[in-house]
Amino acid sequence: MIVAVDGPAASGKGTLARRIAAHFQYAYLDTGKIYRAVGQSVLTAGRDPENLEAALQAARALDVKDLANPELSSDTAAVAASKVAALEPVRAALLGFQKEFAASPPEGMAGAVLDGRDIGTVICPDAHVKLFVTADVEERARRRHKELLDNGEASIYSRVLQALKDRDARDSNRSAAPLKAASDAIVIDTTAMNPDEAFATALGFIQKHTD
Ligand code: DC
């Protein structure tokens, strides 16, 4: 059983995907972390995330242990991730790991939930369930801004909004596996939903499609 969860940054897709995985006891993979780890590794090497050779080298050297780096949740890592993710050879280098995780979830689990931008379109086009989670960009910026403030970090709403718009544009307009809903995905707009409502909506859909 494969559940694909795609959507833009700060749409609530990660929270939802984790919750679905916990509910069904499926393995969970946050594929954004893979791109963040590659982006961060390029930055740490003092190189430019838009440089193909540097990004490809980092992608090929990626170790699963790198995904646990707490620095990956920073906005700097997010921007670098979005840049390396636009490079087709980098995506190609990371494809096998993601496909393998979905096909053979670790610890013999009965299913896998993957979240990202291209899970339903490229990584798992045959996923049993495809969700596309979205929300208005202003609401996503409000959530991200609140999260930063709650973590004691400095944040200016207008800058968070602009950064999200820039990242949406880069993720949606690139030629390599752009962010878009698969034609057979159900769209869940979480703008006016809390996490419990989003989960209930997703669960209803999954149950209907797996009975
Ligand atoms: O989901 P996230 O914010 O952690 O993702 C960080 C960046 O990585 C995102 O801006 C685009 C890229 N990404 C991607 O291109 N494909 C994926 N499957 C996941 C993330």
PDB file of C-alpha atoms and ligand atoms in Angstrom:
ATOM      1  CA  MET A   1       0.000   0.000   0.000  1.00  0.00           C
ATOM      2  CA  ILE A   2       1.524   3.299  -1.096  1.00  0.00           C
ATOM      3  CA  VAL A   3       0.121   6.684  -0.137  1.00  0.00           C
ATOM      4  CA  ALA A   4       1.527   9.660  -2.068  1.00  0.00           C
ATOM      5  CA  VAL A   5       1.187  13.080  -0.445  1.00  0.00           C
ATOM      6  CA  ASP A   6       2.263  16.102  -2.485  1.00  0.00           C
ATOM      7  CA  GLY A   7       1.825  19.826  -2.090  1.00  0.00           C
ATOM      8  CA  PRO A   8       3.543  23.174  -1.649  1.00  0.00           C
ATOM      9  CA  ALA A   9       5.654  24.232   1.333  1.00  0.00           C
ATOM     10  CA  ALA A  10       3.828  24.731   4.647  1.00  0.00           C
ATOM     11  CA  SER A  11       0.558  23.284   3.325  1.00  0.00           C
ATOM     12  CA  GLY A  12       0.314  20.801   6.206  1.00  0.00           C
ATOM     13  CA  LYS A  13       1.302  17.825   4.026  1.00  0.00           C
ATOM     14  CA  GLY A  14       4.083  16.667   6.362  1.00  0.00           C
ATOM     15  CA  THR A  15       1.850  16.675   9.441  1.00  0.00           C
ATOM     16  CA  LEU A  16      -0.861  14.866   7.513  1.00  0.00           C
ATOM     17  CA  ALA A  17       1.494  12.285   5.973  1.00  0.00           C
ATOM     18  CA  ARG A  18       3.076  11.482   9.348  1.00  0.00           C
ATOM     19  CA  ARG A  19      -0.342  11.042  10.883  1.00  0.00           C
ATOM     20  CA  ILE A  20      -1.554   8.726   8.124  1.00  0.00           C
ATOM     21  CA  ALA A  21       1.615   6.642   8.504  1.00  0.00           C
ATOM     22  CA  ALA A  22       1.184   6.379  12.281  1.00  0.00           C
ATOM     23  CA  HIS A  23      -2.509   5.480  11.952  1.00  0.00           C
ATOM     24  CA  PHE A  24      -1.921   2.598   9.520  1.00  0.00           C
ATOM     25  CA  GLN A  25       1.531   1.700  10.891  1.00  0.00           C
ATOM     26  CA  TYR A  26       3.162   2.391   7.537  1.00  0.00           C
ATOM     27  CA  ALA A  27       6.698   3.601   6.976  1.00  0.00           C
ATOM     28  CA  TYR A  28       7.069   7.341   6.376  1.00  0.00           C
ATOM     29  CA  LEU A  29       9.523   9.194   4.133  1.00  0.00           C
ATOM     30  CA  ASP A  30       9.786  12.982   4.042  1.00  0.00           C
ATOM     31  CA  THR A  31      11.405  13.361   0.610  1.00  0.00           C
ATOM     32  CA  GLY A  32      11.903  17.097   1.139  1.00  0.00           C
ATOM     33  CA  LYS A  33      14.561  16.133   3.677  1.00  0.00           C
ATOM     34  CA  ILE A  34      16.524  14.363   0.960  1.00  0.00           C
ATOM     35  CA  TYR A  35      16.717  17.553  -1.115  1.00  0.00           C
ATOM     36  CA  ARG A  36      17.384  19.603   2.019  1.00  0.00           C
ATOM     37  CA  ALA A  37      20.293  17.304   2.935  1.00  0.00           C
ATOM     38  CA  VAL A  38      21.770  17.684  -0.552  1.00  0.00           C
ATOM     39  CA  GLY A  39      21.308  21.476  -0.478  1.00  0.00           C
ATOM     40  CA  GLN A  40      22.814  21.724   3.002  1.00  0.00           C
ATOM     41  CA  SER A  41      25.768  19.593   2.026  1.00  0.00           C
ATOM     42  CA  VAL A  42      26.516  21.908  -0.935  1.00  0.00           C
ATOM     43  CA  LEU A  43      26.320  24.951   1.365  1.00  0.00           C
ATOM     44  CA  THR A  44      28.585  23.307   3.939  1.00  0.00           C
ATOM     45  CA  ALA A  45      31.135  22.701   1.184  1.00  0.00           C
ATOM     46  CA  GLY A  46      30.989  26.455   0.481  1.00  0.00           C
ATOM     47  CA  ARG A  47      29.529  25.922  -2.985  1.00  0.00           C
ATOM     48  CA  ASP A  48      26.503  27.178  -4.921  1.00  0.00           C
ATOM     49  CA  PRO A  49      23.347  24.965  -4.831  1.00  0.00           C
ATOM     50  CA  GLU A  50      22.654  25.974  -8.452  1.00  0.00           C
ATOM     51  CA  ASN A  51      26.004  24.530  -9.527  1.00  0.00           C
ATOM     52  CA  LEU A  52      25.196  21.188 -11.164  1.00  0.00           C
ATOM     53  CA  GLU A  53      28.524  19.529 -10.495  1.00  0.00           C
ATOM     54  CA  ALA A  54      28.510  20.478  -6.781  1.00  0.00           C
ATOM     55  CA  ALA A  55      24.873  19.426  -6.316  1.00  0.00           C
ATOM     56  CA  LEU A  56      25.326  16.155  -8.161  1.00  0.00           C
ATOM     57  CA  GLN A  57      28.392  15.305  -6.125  1.00  0.00           C
ATOM     58  CA  ALA A  58      26.428  15.936  -2.917  1.00  0.00           C
ATOM     59  CA  ALA A  59      23.471  13.871  -4.171  1.00  0.00           C
ATOM     60  CA  ARG A  60      25.695  10.911  -5.028  1.00  0.00           C
ATOM     61  CA  ALA A  61      27.425  11.077  -1.641  1.00  0.00           C
ATOM     62  CA  LEU A  62      24.164  11.305   0.335  1.00  0.00           C
ATOM     63  CA  ASP A  63      23.983   9.059   3.369  1.00  0.00           C
ATOM     64  CA  VAL A  64      20.665   8.226   5.101  1.00  0.00           C
ATOM     65  CA  LYS A  65      22.285   9.399   8.345  1.00  0.00           C
ATOM     66  CA  ASP A  66      22.472  12.923   6.854  1.00  0.00           C
ATOM     67  CA  LEU A  67      18.653  13.123   7.043  1.00  0.00           C
ATOM     68  CA  ALA A  68      18.805  13.400  10.848  1.00  0.00           C
ATOM     69  CA  ASN A  69      20.731  16.693  10.750  1.00  0.00           C
ATOM     70  CA  PRO A  70      18.636  19.276  12.728  1.00  0.00           C
ATOM     71  CA  GLU A  71      19.950  22.054  10.444  1.00  0.00           C
ATOM     72  CA  LEU A  72      17.741  20.686   7.674  1.00  0.00           C
ATOM     73  CA  SER A  73      14.653  22.406   9.088  1.00  0.00           C
ATOM     74  CA  SER A  74      16.156  25.881   8.517  1.00  0.00           C
ATOM     75  CA  ASP A  75      14.892  28.192   5.773  1.00  0.00           C
ATOM     76  CA  THR A  76      18.442  28.353   4.398  1.00  0.00           C
ATOM     77  CA  ALA A  77      18.358  24.597   3.821  1.00  0.00           C
ATOM     78  CA  ALA A  78      14.860  24.914   2.275  1.00  0.00           C
ATOM     79  CA  VAL A  79      16.004  27.472  -0.300  1.00  0.00           C
ATOM     80  CA  ALA A  80      19.114  25.421  -1.149  1.00  0.00           C
ATOM     81  CA  ALA A  81      16.873  22.315  -1.447  1.00  0.00           C
ATOM     82  CA  SER A  82      14.566  24.069  -3.871  1.00  0.00           C
ATOM     83  CA  LYS A  83      17.588  25.025  -6.012  1.00  0.00           C
ATOM     84  CA  VAL A  84      19.263  21.602  -6.168  1.00  0.00           C
ATOM     85  CA  ALA A  85      15.809  20.064  -6.744  1.00  0.00           C
ATOM     86  CA  ALA A  86      15.435  21.965 -10.020  1.00  0.00           C
ATOM     87  CA  LEU A  87      18.424  20.080 -11.503  1.00  0.00           C
ATOM     88  CA  GLU A  88      17.268  17.003 -13.430  1.00  0.00           C
ATOM     89  CA  PRO A  89      20.457  14.908 -12.901  1.00  0.00           C
ATOM     90  CA  VAL A  90      20.206  15.522  -9.152  1.00  0.00           C
ATOM     91  CA  ARG A  91      16.596  14.278  -9.144  1.00  0.00           C
ATOM     92  CA  ALA A  92      17.641  11.260 -11.196  1.00  0.00           C
ATOM     93  CA  ALA A  93      20.387  10.420  -8.672  1.00  0.00           C
ATOM     94  CA  LEU A  94      17.830  10.435  -5.833  1.00  0.00           C
ATOM     95  CA  LEU A  95      15.087   8.513  -7.630  1.00  0.00           C
ATOM     96  CA  GLY A  96      16.213   4.963  -6.837  1.00  0.00           C
ATOM     97  CA  PHE A  97      16.308   5.448  -3.060  1.00  0.00           C
ATOM     98  CA  GLN A  98      12.769   6.849  -3.000  1.00  0.00           C
ATOM     99  CA  LYS A  99      11.310   4.184  -5.299  1.00  0.00           C
ATOM    100  CA  GLU A 100      13.001   1.451  -3.293  1.00  0.00           C
ATOM    101  CA  PHE A 101      11.631   2.849  -0.018  1.00  0.00           C
ATOM    102  CA  ALA A 102       8.092   2.800  -1.454  1.00  0.00           C
ATOM    103  CA  ALA A 103       8.390  -0.667  -2.976  1.00  0.00           C
ATOM    104  CA  SER A 104      10.041  -2.282   0.054  1.00  0.00           C
ATOM    105  CA  PRO A 105       9.274  -0.256   3.182  1.00  0.00           C
ATOM    106  CA  PRO A 106      11.797  -0.767   5.994  1.00  0.00           C
ATOM    107  CA  GLU A 107      11.176  -3.318   8.741  1.00  0.00           C
ATOM    108  CA  GLY A 108       8.708  -5.212   6.568  1.00  0.00           C
ATOM    109  CA  MET A 109       5.968  -2.633   7.110  1.00  0.00           C
ATOM    110  CA  ALA A 110       2.778  -3.199   5.098  1.00  0.00           C
ATOM    111  CA  GLY A 111       2.824   0.177   3.417  1.00  0.00           C
ATOM    112  CA  ALA A 112       4.610   3.462   2.898  1.00  0.00           C
ATOM    113  CA  VAL A 113       3.602   7.104   2.966  1.00  0.00           C
ATOM    114  CA  LEU A 114       5.881   9.462   1.034  1.00  0.00           C
ATOM    115  CA  ASP A 115       5.482  13.215   0.985  1.00  0.00           C
ATOM    116  CA  GLY A 116       7.031  15.684  -1.432  1.00  0.00           C
ATOM    117  CA  ARG A 117       6.326  17.430  -4.711  1.00  0.00           C
ATOM    118  CA  ASP A 118       6.445  14.651  -7.318  1.00  0.00           C
ATOM    119  CA  ILE A 119       5.451  11.491  -5.454  1.00  0.00           C
ATOM    120  CA  GLY A 120       2.140  10.948  -7.261  1.00  0.00           C
ATOM    121  CA  THR A 121       3.493  12.074 -10.639  1.00  0.00           C
ATOM    122  CA  VAL A 122       7.043  10.635 -10.834  1.00  0.00           C
ATOM    123  CA  ILE A 123       8.184   8.560  -7.845  1.00  0.00           C
ATOM    124  CA  CYS A 124       5.033   6.465  -7.352  1.00  0.00           C
ATOM    125  CA  PRO A 125       2.717   7.025 -10.334  1.00  0.00           C
ATOM    126  CA  ASP A 126       0.921   3.787  -9.373  1.00  0.00           C
ATOM    127  CA  ALA A 127       0.358   4.759  -5.713  1.00  0.00           C
ATOM    128  CA  HIS A 128      -2.921   3.365  -4.372  1.00  0.00           C
ATOM    129  CA  VAL A 129      -3.882   6.728  -2.903  1.00  0.00           C
ATOM    130  CA  LYS A 130      -2.723  10.177  -4.039  1.00  0.00           C
ATOM    131  CA  LEU A 131      -3.375  13.290  -2.012  1.00  0.00           C
ATOM    132  CA  PHE A 132      -2.493  16.826  -3.053  1.00  0.00           C
ATOM    133  CA  VAL A 133      -2.488  19.039   0.025  1.00  0.00           C
ATOM    134  CA  THR A 134      -2.583  22.772  -0.486  1.00  0.00           C
ATOM    135  CA  ALA A 135      -3.615  26.060   1.174  1.00  0.00           C
ATOM    136  CA  ASP A 136      -3.620  29.752   0.244  1.00  0.00           C
ATOM    137  CA  VAL A 137      -0.100  31.158   0.300  1.00  0.00           C
ATOM    138  CA  GLU A 138      -1.059  33.830   2.891  1.00  0.00           C
ATOM    139  CA  GLU A 139      -2.328  31.139   5.253  1.00  0.00           C
ATOM    140  CA  ARG A 140       0.790  29.035   4.711  1.00  0.00           C
ATOM    141  CA  ALA A 141       2.955  32.077   5.448  1.00  0.00           C
ATOM    142  CA  ARG A 142       0.933  32.787   8.604  1.00  0.00           C
ATOM    143  CA  ARG A 143       1.513  29.200   9.825  1.00  0.00           C
ATOM    144  CA  ARG A 144       5.227  29.278   9.055  1.00  0.00           C
ATOM    145  CA  HIS A 145       5.603  32.706  10.708  1.00  0.00           C
ATOM    146  CA  LYS A 146       3.836  31.461  13.850  1.00  0.00           C
ATOM    147  CA  GLU A 147       5.969  28.322  13.923  1.00  0.00           C
ATOM    148  CA  LEU A 148       9.165  30.406  13.794  1.00  0.00           C
ATOM    149  CA  LEU A 149       7.955  32.745  16.543  1.00  0.00           C
ATOM    150  CA  ASP A 150       6.850  29.770  18.689  1.00  0.00           C
ATOM    151  CA  ASN A 151      10.382  28.367  18.311  1.00  0.00           C
ATOM    152  CA  GLY A 152      11.801  31.648  19.605  1.00  0.00           C
ATOM    153  CA  GLU A 153      13.181  32.617  16.185  1.00  0.00           C
ATOM    154  CA  ALA A 154      12.989  36.106  14.667  1.00  0.00           C
ATOM    155  CA  SER A 155      10.455  36.328  11.842  1.00  0.00           C
ATOM    156  CA  ILE A 156       8.852  39.029   9.695  1.00  0.00           C
ATOM    157  CA  TYR A 157       5.556  37.968   8.097  1.00  0.00           C
ATOM    158  CA  SER A 158       6.103  39.827   4.810  1.00  0.00           C
ATOM    159  CA  ARG A 159       9.487  38.153   4.331  1.00  0.00           C
ATOM    160  CA  VAL A 160       8.097  34.704   5.098  1.00  0.00           C
ATOM    161  CA  LEU A 161       5.327  35.332   2.545  1.00  0.00           C
ATOM    162  CA  GLN A 162       7.781  36.436  -0.143  1.00  0.00           C
ATOM    163  CA  ALA A 163      10.093  33.479   0.530  1.00  0.00           C
ATOM    164  CA  LEU A 164       7.176  31.047   0.152  1.00  0.00           C
ATOM    165  CA  LYS A 165       6.069  32.715  -3.085  1.00  0.00           C
ATOM    166  CA  ASP A 166       9.621  32.457  -4.449  1.00  0.00           C
ATOM    167  CA  ARG A 167       9.875  28.790  -3.476  1.00  0.00           C
ATOM    168  CA  ASP A 168       6.413  27.983  -4.926  1.00  0.00           C
ATOM    169  CA  ALA A 169       7.450  29.632  -8.196  1.00  0.00           C
ATOM    170  CA  ARG A 170      10.751  27.725  -8.369  1.00  0.00           C
ATOM    171  CA  ASP A 171       9.139  24.375  -7.461  1.00  0.00           C
ATOM    172  CA  SER A 172       6.195  24.828  -9.874  1.00  0.00           C
ATOM    173  CA  ASN A 173       7.926  26.374 -12.886  1.00  0.00           C
ATOM    174  CA  ARG A 174      10.962  24.095 -13.180  1.00  0.00           C
ATOM    175  CA  SER A 175      10.986  21.659 -16.076  1.00  0.00           C
ATOM    176  CA  ALA A 176      12.159  18.677 -13.974  1.00  0.00           C
ATOM    177  CA  ALA A 177       9.225  17.067 -12.114  1.00  0.00           C
ATOM    178  CA  PRO A 178       7.455  20.325 -11.246  1.00  0.00           C
ATOM    179  CA  LEU A 179       5.079  20.603  -8.312  1.00  0.00           C
ATOM    180  CA  LYS A 180       1.634  19.675  -9.596  1.00  0.00           C
ATOM    181  CA  ALA A 181      -1.272  17.491  -8.614  1.00  0.00           C
ATOM    182  CA  ALA A 182      -1.428  14.110 -10.346  1.00  0.00           C
ATOM    183  CA  SER A 183      -4.535  13.858 -12.513  1.00  0.00           C
ATOM    184  CA  ASP A 184      -5.888  11.139 -10.191  1.00  0.00           C
ATOM    185  CA  ALA A 185      -5.050  12.906  -6.900  1.00  0.00           C
ATOM    186  CA  ILE A 186      -7.661  14.189  -4.481  1.00  0.00           C
ATOM    187  CA  VAL A 187      -7.016  17.828  -3.574  1.00  0.00           C
ATOM    188  CA  ILE A 188      -7.303  18.714   0.115  1.00  0.00           C
ATOM    189  CA  ASP A 189      -7.335  22.466   0.677  1.00  0.00           C
ATOM    190  CA  THR A 190      -6.377  22.989   4.326  1.00  0.00           C
ATOM    191  CA  THR A 191      -6.771  26.805   4.295  1.00  0.00           C
ATOM    192  CA  ALA A 192      -9.787  26.664   6.610  1.00  0.00           C
ATOM    193  CA  MET A 193      -9.000  23.294   8.214  1.00  0.00           C
ATOM    194  CA  ASN A 194      -7.182  22.367  11.374  1.00  0.00           C
ATOM    195  CA  PRO A 195      -4.907  19.281  11.357  1.00  0.00           C
ATOM    196  CA  ASP A 196      -7.697  17.052  12.760  1.00  0.00           C
ATOM    197  CA  GLU A 197     -10.087  18.079   9.975  1.00  0.00           C
ATOM    198  CA  ALA A 198      -7.426  17.513   7.311  1.00  0.00           C
ATOM    199  CA  PHE A 199      -6.712  14.064   8.755  1.00  0.00           C
ATOM    200  CA  ALA A 200     -10.431  13.136   8.883  1.00  0.00           C
ATOM    201  CA  THR A 201     -10.839  14.212   5.234  1.00  0.00           C
ATOM    202  CA  ALA A 202      -7.808  12.173   4.149  1.00  0.00           C
ATOM    203  CA  LEU A 203      -8.882   9.135   6.158  1.00  0.00           C
ATOM    204  CA  GLY A 204     -12.374   9.193   4.630  1.00  0.00           C
ATOM    205  CA  PHE A 205     -10.847   9.260   1.182  1.00  0.00           C
ATOM    206  CA  ILE A 206      -8.319   6.501   1.902  1.00  0.00           C
ATOM    207  CA  GLN A 207     -11.004   4.223   3.363  1.00  0.00           C
ATOM    208  CA  LYS A 208     -13.283   4.789   0.385  1.00  0.00           C
ATOM    209  CA  HIS A 209     -10.481   3.951  -2.030  1.00  0.00           C
ATOM    210  CA  THR A 210      -9.097   0.909  -0.285  1.00  0.00           C
ATOM    211  CA  ASP A 211     -12.324  -0.945   0.612  1.00  0.00           C
TER     212      ASP A 211
HETATM  213  O1   DC B   1       8.926  19.687   1.542  1.00  0.00           O
HETATM  214  P1   DC B   1      10.119  20.594   1.859  1.00  0.00           P
HETATM  215  O2   DC B   1       9.738  22.016   2.121  1.00  0.00           O
HETATM  216  O3   DC B   1      10.980  20.032   2.931  1.00  0.00           O
HETATM  217  O4   DC B   1      10.992  20.569   0.498  1.00  0.00           O
HETATM  218  C1   DC B   1      12.149  21.357   0.335  1.00  0.00           C
HETATM  219  C2   DC B   1      12.389  21.586  -1.152  1.00  0.00           C
HETATM  220  O5   DC B   1      12.776  20.362  -1.788  1.00  0.00           O
HETATM  221  C3   DC B   1      11.183  22.086  -1.937  1.00  0.00           C
HETATM  222  O6   DC B   1      11.146  23.492  -2.005  1.00  0.00           O
HETATM  223  C4   DC B   1      11.335  21.457  -3.296  1.00  0.00           C
HETATM  224  C5   DC B   1      12.193  20.246  -3.066  1.00  0.00           C
HETATM  225  N1   DC B   1      11.470  18.969  -3.170  1.00  0.00           N
HETATM  226  C6   DC B   1      11.275  18.449  -4.431  1.00  0.00           C
HETATM  227  O7   DC B   1      11.610  19.084  -5.421  1.00  0.00           O
HETATM  228  N2   DC B   1      10.698  17.222  -4.574  1.00  0.00           N
HETATM  229  C7   DC B   1      10.290  16.534  -3.513  1.00  0.00           C
HETATM  230  N3   DC B   1       9.739  15.321  -3.686  1.00  0.00           N
HETATM  231  C8   DC B   1      10.443  17.066  -2.215  1.00  0.00           C
HETATM  232  C9   DC B   1      11.028  18.305  -2.077  1.00  0.00           C
END
